[in-house]
């Protein structure tokens, strides 16, 4: 029996870098193009898992396993958007300033036979209270662009985190503990 192969259903360079930490190199990167609009009243956990599942299914292959993930920043029951413009990023940062929020990172693995397995990581993060200058400086960095909740913890925002409880890699975009468990169960050689 040959070793399983993996398609990564994500264009995120961070997810690919995190996957490499497990010693896994995808045979192909095939970003899933799906509608990522939350359903009305959809809770953040449900939304994160649904997005990971739908991305894995959209890139499904009969020749390889497909790994997909989704990371959601939640303030209470509210899903914060991916910041595509500075005004959205500013609103997110102002909302998160000095308060605790959750980062839900779901990962789904689609098997060649159609089986689908998923796991969810939940991390609590609290930022310090931001001054206007700190928000302006962070926005000037551009790191926020395309990031859930308007920040990237692997960059300058990490210096603004007062505390974190849970998976740092999950906040970056791929929870390694959960991903490792899914891949090992599917027969991937991971130390």
PDB file of C-alpha atoms in Angstrom:
ATOM      1  CA  UNK A   1       0.000   0.000   0.000  1.00  0.00           C
ATOM      2  CA  UNK A   2       1.436   3.407  -0.964  1.00  0.00           C
ATOM      3  CA  UNK A   3       1.711   6.362   1.394  1.00  0.00           C
ATOM      4  CA  UNK A   4      -1.272   8.702   1.248  1.00  0.00           C
ATOM      5  CA  UNK A   5      -0.922  12.007  -0.591  1.00  0.00           C
ATOM      6  CA  UNK A   6      -2.415  15.330   0.371  1.00  0.00           C
ATOM      7  CA  UNK A   7      -3.972  18.276  -1.430  1.00  0.00           C
ATOM      8  CA  UNK A   8      -4.111  21.516   0.558  1.00  0.00           C
ATOM      9  CA  UNK A   9      -7.343  23.380  -0.145  1.00  0.00           C
ATOM     10  CA  UNK A  10      -5.933  26.764   0.814  1.00  0.00           C
ATOM     11  CA  UNK A  11      -3.898  29.524  -0.795  1.00  0.00           C
ATOM     12  CA  UNK A  12      -2.618  30.629   2.623  1.00  0.00           C
ATOM     13  CA  UNK A  13       1.177  30.496   2.789  1.00  0.00           C
ATOM     14  CA  UNK A  14       0.859  30.316   6.586  1.00  0.00           C
ATOM     15  CA  UNK A  15      -1.156  27.092   6.416  1.00  0.00           C
ATOM     16  CA  UNK A  16       1.438  25.570   4.114  1.00  0.00           C
ATOM     17  CA  UNK A  17       4.264  26.636   6.462  1.00  0.00           C
ATOM     18  CA  UNK A  18       2.441  25.184   9.470  1.00  0.00           C
ATOM     19  CA  UNK A  19       1.787  21.925   7.618  1.00  0.00           C
ATOM     20  CA  UNK A  20       5.507  21.696   6.844  1.00  0.00           C
ATOM     21  CA  UNK A  21       6.185  21.730  10.606  1.00  0.00           C
ATOM     22  CA  UNK A  22       4.465  18.340  10.690  1.00  0.00           C
ATOM     23  CA  UNK A  23       6.719  17.127   7.872  1.00  0.00           C
ATOM     24  CA  UNK A  24       3.891  17.148   5.332  1.00  0.00           C
ATOM     25  CA  UNK A  25       4.289  18.627   1.861  1.00  0.00           C
ATOM     26  CA  UNK A  26       1.095  18.711  -0.196  1.00  0.00           C
ATOM     27  CA  UNK A  27       1.267  17.272  -3.710  1.00  0.00           C
ATOM     28  CA  UNK A  28      -0.870  20.188  -4.824  1.00  0.00           C
ATOM     29  CA  UNK A  29      -2.412  23.404  -3.530  1.00  0.00           C
ATOM     30  CA  UNK A  30      -6.008  23.800  -4.713  1.00  0.00           C
ATOM     31  CA  UNK A  31      -7.755  26.728  -3.007  1.00  0.00           C
ATOM     32  CA  UNK A  32     -11.492  26.190  -2.721  1.00  0.00           C
ATOM     33  CA  UNK A  33     -13.631  28.964  -4.161  1.00  0.00           C
ATOM     34  CA  UNK A  34     -16.782  28.934  -2.051  1.00  0.00           C
ATOM     35  CA  UNK A  35     -19.227  31.489  -0.687  1.00  0.00           C
ATOM     36  CA  UNK A  36     -17.944  32.352   2.796  1.00  0.00           C
ATOM     37  CA  UNK A  37     -20.942  34.401   3.895  1.00  0.00           C
ATOM     38  CA  UNK A  38     -22.154  33.361   7.356  1.00  0.00           C
ATOM     39  CA  UNK A  39     -25.768  32.206   7.474  1.00  0.00           C
ATOM     40  CA  UNK A  40     -28.143  34.447   9.375  1.00  0.00           C
ATOM     41  CA  UNK A  41     -27.857  33.676  13.088  1.00  0.00           C
ATOM     42  CA  UNK A  42     -25.052  31.139  12.521  1.00  0.00           C
ATOM     43  CA  UNK A  43     -22.864  30.770  15.591  1.00  0.00           C
ATOM     44  CA  UNK A  44     -19.082  31.148  15.180  1.00  0.00           C
ATOM     45  CA  UNK A  45     -18.207  27.489  15.978  1.00  0.00           C
ATOM     46  CA  UNK A  46     -20.798  26.176  13.533  1.00  0.00           C
ATOM     47  CA  UNK A  47     -19.640  28.623  10.875  1.00  0.00           C
ATOM     48  CA  UNK A  48     -15.933  27.683  11.255  1.00  0.00           C
ATOM     49  CA  UNK A  49     -16.622  23.943  10.941  1.00  0.00           C
ATOM     50  CA  UNK A  50     -19.010  24.454   8.021  1.00  0.00           C
ATOM     51  CA  UNK A  51     -16.434  26.533   6.147  1.00  0.00           C
ATOM     52  CA  UNK A  52     -13.667  23.934   6.650  1.00  0.00           C
ATOM     53  CA  UNK A  53     -16.015  21.136   5.518  1.00  0.00           C
ATOM     54  CA  UNK A  54     -17.252  23.004   2.459  1.00  0.00           C
ATOM     55  CA  UNK A  55     -13.702  23.921   1.399  1.00  0.00           C
ATOM     56  CA  UNK A  56     -12.565  20.289   1.726  1.00  0.00           C
ATOM     57  CA  UNK A  57     -15.587  19.056  -0.233  1.00  0.00           C
ATOM     58  CA  UNK A  58     -15.121  21.685  -2.966  1.00  0.00           C
ATOM     59  CA  UNK A  59     -11.556  20.469  -3.585  1.00  0.00           C
ATOM     60  CA  UNK A  60     -12.377  16.747  -3.114  1.00  0.00           C
ATOM     61  CA  UNK A  61     -10.338  14.234  -5.081  1.00  0.00           C
ATOM     62  CA  UNK A  62     -10.575  10.498  -5.631  1.00  0.00           C
ATOM     63  CA  UNK A  63      -6.756  10.318  -5.775  1.00  0.00           C
ATOM     64  CA  UNK A  64      -5.690  12.139  -2.593  1.00  0.00           C
ATOM     65  CA  UNK A  65      -6.799  13.352   0.803  1.00  0.00           C
ATOM     66  CA  UNK A  66      -7.836  17.013   0.908  1.00  0.00           C
ATOM     67  CA  UNK A  67      -7.075  19.182   3.917  1.00  0.00           C
ATOM     68  CA  UNK A  68      -8.948  22.445   4.435  1.00  0.00           C
ATOM     69  CA  UNK A  69      -9.169  24.881   7.287  1.00  0.00           C
ATOM     70  CA  UNK A  70     -10.963  28.005   8.371  1.00  0.00           C
ATOM     71  CA  UNK A  71     -10.179  30.471  11.136  1.00  0.00           C
ATOM     72  CA  UNK A  72     -12.871  32.650  12.676  1.00  0.00           C
ATOM     73  CA  UNK A  73     -12.434  35.491  15.148  1.00  0.00           C
ATOM     74  CA  UNK A  74     -15.494  35.792  17.374  1.00  0.00           C
ATOM     75  CA  UNK A  75     -16.508  38.544  19.751  1.00  0.00           C
ATOM     76  CA  UNK A  76     -19.281  36.932  21.754  1.00  0.00           C
ATOM     77  CA  UNK A  77     -21.702  35.369  19.259  1.00  0.00           C
ATOM     78  CA  UNK A  78     -20.517  37.647  16.462  1.00  0.00           C
ATOM     79  CA  UNK A  79     -18.258  36.487  13.620  1.00  0.00           C
ATOM     80  CA  UNK A  80     -15.793  39.253  12.767  1.00  0.00           C
ATOM     81  CA  UNK A  81     -15.054  39.733   9.069  1.00  0.00           C
ATOM     82  CA  UNK A  82     -11.831  39.216   7.168  1.00  0.00           C
ATOM     83  CA  UNK A  83     -10.531  42.756   6.852  1.00  0.00           C
ATOM     84  CA  UNK A  84     -10.312  43.691   3.195  1.00  0.00           C
ATOM     85  CA  UNK A  85     -10.073  47.438   3.826  1.00  0.00           C
ATOM     86  CA  UNK A  86      -8.532  49.640   6.499  1.00  0.00           C
ATOM     87  CA  UNK A  87     -11.897  50.838   7.840  1.00  0.00           C
ATOM     88  CA  UNK A  88     -12.996  47.246   8.551  1.00  0.00           C
ATOM     89  CA  UNK A  89      -9.653  46.444  10.199  1.00  0.00           C
ATOM     90  CA  UNK A  90      -9.935  49.561  12.370  1.00  0.00           C
ATOM     91  CA  UNK A  91     -13.483  48.626  13.485  1.00  0.00           C
ATOM     92  CA  UNK A  92     -12.304  45.105  14.403  1.00  0.00           C
ATOM     93  CA  UNK A  93      -9.290  46.367  16.364  1.00  0.00           C
ATOM     94  CA  UNK A  94     -11.370  48.959  18.211  1.00  0.00           C
ATOM     95  CA  UNK A  95     -13.867  46.240  19.153  1.00  0.00           C
ATOM     96  CA  UNK A  96     -11.114  43.832  20.316  1.00  0.00           C
ATOM     97  CA  UNK A  97      -9.130  46.466  22.235  1.00  0.00           C
ATOM     98  CA  UNK A  98      -8.746  45.450  25.875  1.00  0.00           C
ATOM     99  CA  UNK A  99     -11.168  42.563  25.661  1.00  0.00           C
ATOM    100  CA  UNK A 100     -11.127  38.804  25.395  1.00  0.00           C
ATOM    101  CA  UNK A 101     -12.211  37.144  22.184  1.00  0.00           C
ATOM    102  CA  UNK A 102     -12.214  33.625  20.760  1.00  0.00           C
ATOM    103  CA  UNK A 103     -10.410  32.295  17.735  1.00  0.00           C
ATOM    104  CA  UNK A 104     -12.044  29.180  16.310  1.00  0.00           C
ATOM    105  CA  UNK A 105      -9.885  27.231  13.905  1.00  0.00           C
ATOM    106  CA  UNK A 106     -11.529  24.293  12.169  1.00  0.00           C
ATOM    107  CA  UNK A 107      -9.723  21.733  10.064  1.00  0.00           C
ATOM    108  CA  UNK A 108     -11.375  19.145   7.810  1.00  0.00           C
ATOM    109  CA  UNK A 109      -9.878  16.142   6.036  1.00  0.00           C
ATOM    110  CA  UNK A 110     -11.695  14.692   3.035  1.00  0.00           C
ATOM    111  CA  UNK A 111     -10.663  11.111   2.205  1.00  0.00           C
ATOM    112  CA  UNK A 112     -10.516   9.804  -1.381  1.00  0.00           C
ATOM    113  CA  UNK A 113     -13.464   7.489  -0.544  1.00  0.00           C
ATOM    114  CA  UNK A 114     -15.647  10.466   0.448  1.00  0.00           C
ATOM    115  CA  UNK A 115     -15.247  10.171   4.220  1.00  0.00           C
ATOM    116  CA  UNK A 116     -14.989  13.551   5.921  1.00  0.00           C
ATOM    117  CA  UNK A 117     -13.506  14.162   9.359  1.00  0.00           C
ATOM    118  CA  UNK A 118     -13.053  17.464  11.139  1.00  0.00           C
ATOM    119  CA  UNK A 119     -11.738  18.937  14.360  1.00  0.00           C
ATOM    120  CA  UNK A 120     -12.089  22.342  15.991  1.00  0.00           C
ATOM    121  CA  UNK A 121      -9.631  24.310  18.092  1.00  0.00           C
ATOM    122  CA  UNK A 122     -10.838  27.122  20.334  1.00  0.00           C
ATOM    123  CA  UNK A 123      -8.383  29.692  21.655  1.00  0.00           C
ATOM    124  CA  UNK A 124      -9.024  32.659  23.943  1.00  0.00           C
ATOM    125  CA  UNK A 125      -7.020  35.800  23.244  1.00  0.00           C
ATOM    126  CA  UNK A 126      -7.002  39.119  25.071  1.00  0.00           C
ATOM    127  CA  UNK A 127      -5.386  42.209  23.634  1.00  0.00           C
ATOM    128  CA  UNK A 128      -4.131  45.088  25.725  1.00  0.00           C
ATOM    129  CA  UNK A 129      -6.188  48.260  25.497  1.00  0.00           C
ATOM    130  CA  UNK A 130      -4.996  49.975  22.322  1.00  0.00           C
ATOM    131  CA  UNK A 131      -4.165  53.633  22.023  1.00  0.00           C
ATOM    132  CA  UNK A 132      -5.155  55.404  18.822  1.00  0.00           C
ATOM    133  CA  UNK A 133      -1.462  55.533  17.891  1.00  0.00           C
ATOM    134  CA  UNK A 134      -1.091  51.766  18.326  1.00  0.00           C
ATOM    135  CA  UNK A 135      -4.060  51.105  16.043  1.00  0.00           C
ATOM    136  CA  UNK A 136      -2.757  53.593  13.465  1.00  0.00           C
ATOM    137  CA  UNK A 137       0.709  52.018  13.583  1.00  0.00           C
ATOM    138  CA  UNK A 138      -0.672  48.499  13.193  1.00  0.00           C
ATOM    139  CA  UNK A 139      -2.877  49.550  10.289  1.00  0.00           C
ATOM    140  CA  UNK A 140       0.137  51.169   8.602  1.00  0.00           C
ATOM    141  CA  UNK A 141       1.909  47.763   8.704  1.00  0.00           C
ATOM    142  CA  UNK A 142      -0.655  46.255   6.319  1.00  0.00           C
ATOM    143  CA  UNK A 143      -0.512  42.921   8.171  1.00  0.00           C
ATOM    144  CA  UNK A 144      -4.253  43.075   8.764  1.00  0.00           C
ATOM    145  CA  UNK A 145      -5.184  42.732   5.100  1.00  0.00           C
ATOM    146  CA  UNK A 146      -7.321  39.645   4.474  1.00  0.00           C
ATOM    147  CA  UNK A 147      -7.049  38.506   8.099  1.00  0.00           C
ATOM    148  CA  UNK A 148      -9.992  37.399  10.212  1.00  0.00           C
ATOM    149  CA  UNK A 149     -10.675  40.002  12.870  1.00  0.00           C
ATOM    150  CA  UNK A 150      -8.215  42.421  11.245  1.00  0.00           C
ATOM    151  CA  UNK A 151      -4.998  41.049  12.713  1.00  0.00           C
ATOM    152  CA  UNK A 152      -2.229  38.483  12.210  1.00  0.00           C
ATOM    153  CA  UNK A 153      -0.924  37.121  15.500  1.00  0.00           C
ATOM    154  CA  UNK A 154       2.293  35.914  13.868  1.00  0.00           C
ATOM    155  CA  UNK A 155       3.331  39.510  13.201  1.00  0.00           C
ATOM    156  CA  UNK A 156       3.391  42.765  15.114  1.00  0.00           C
ATOM    157  CA  UNK A 157      -0.008  42.049  16.722  1.00  0.00           C
ATOM    158  CA  UNK A 158       1.657  39.375  18.861  1.00  0.00           C
ATOM    159  CA  UNK A 159       3.276  42.190  20.863  1.00  0.00           C
ATOM    160  CA  UNK A 160      -0.204  43.511  21.692  1.00  0.00           C
ATOM    161  CA  UNK A 161      -1.518  40.218  23.132  1.00  0.00           C
ATOM    162  CA  UNK A 162      -1.883  40.406  26.924  1.00  0.00           C
ATOM    163  CA  UNK A 163      -2.552  36.651  27.149  1.00  0.00           C
ATOM    164  CA  UNK A 164      -3.532  33.650  25.118  1.00  0.00           C
ATOM    165  CA  UNK A 165      -5.020  30.331  26.188  1.00  0.00           C
ATOM    166  CA  UNK A 166      -5.137  27.573  23.610  1.00  0.00           C
ATOM    167  CA  UNK A 167      -3.522  26.951  20.246  1.00  0.00           C
ATOM    168  CA  UNK A 168      -1.168  29.636  18.925  1.00  0.00           C
ATOM    169  CA  UNK A 169      -0.966  27.774  15.585  1.00  0.00           C
ATOM    170  CA  UNK A 170      -4.768  27.745  15.488  1.00  0.00           C
ATOM    171  CA  UNK A 171      -4.812  31.538  15.698  1.00  0.00           C
ATOM    172  CA  UNK A 172      -2.235  31.675  12.890  1.00  0.00           C
ATOM    173  CA  UNK A 173      -4.559  29.531  10.767  1.00  0.00           C
ATOM    174  CA  UNK A 174      -3.970  25.786  11.218  1.00  0.00           C
ATOM    175  CA  UNK A 175      -4.252  24.102  14.636  1.00  0.00           C
ATOM    176  CA  UNK A 176      -1.315  21.680  14.532  1.00  0.00           C
ATOM    177  CA  UNK A 177      -2.455  19.402  17.360  1.00  0.00           C
ATOM    178  CA  UNK A 178      -5.826  18.760  15.698  1.00  0.00           C
ATOM    179  CA  UNK A 179      -4.331  18.583  12.198  1.00  0.00           C
ATOM    180  CA  UNK A 180      -1.716  16.064  13.335  1.00  0.00           C
ATOM    181  CA  UNK A 181      -4.431  13.864  14.880  1.00  0.00           C
ATOM    182  CA  UNK A 182      -6.501  13.895  11.679  1.00  0.00           C
ATOM    183  CA  UNK A 183      -3.513  13.105   9.442  1.00  0.00           C
ATOM    184  CA  UNK A 184      -2.167  10.328  11.709  1.00  0.00           C
ATOM    185  CA  UNK A 185      -5.601   8.684  11.787  1.00  0.00           C
ATOM    186  CA  UNK A 186      -5.610   8.762   7.979  1.00  0.00           C
ATOM    187  CA  UNK A 187      -2.252   6.954   7.777  1.00  0.00           C
ATOM    188  CA  UNK A 188       0.148   9.845   7.189  1.00  0.00           C
ATOM    189  CA  UNK A 189       3.639   9.286   8.624  1.00  0.00           C
ATOM    190  CA  UNK A 190       4.052  11.928  11.296  1.00  0.00           C
ATOM    191  CA  UNK A 191       6.590  11.561  14.076  1.00  0.00           C
TER     192      UNK A 191
END
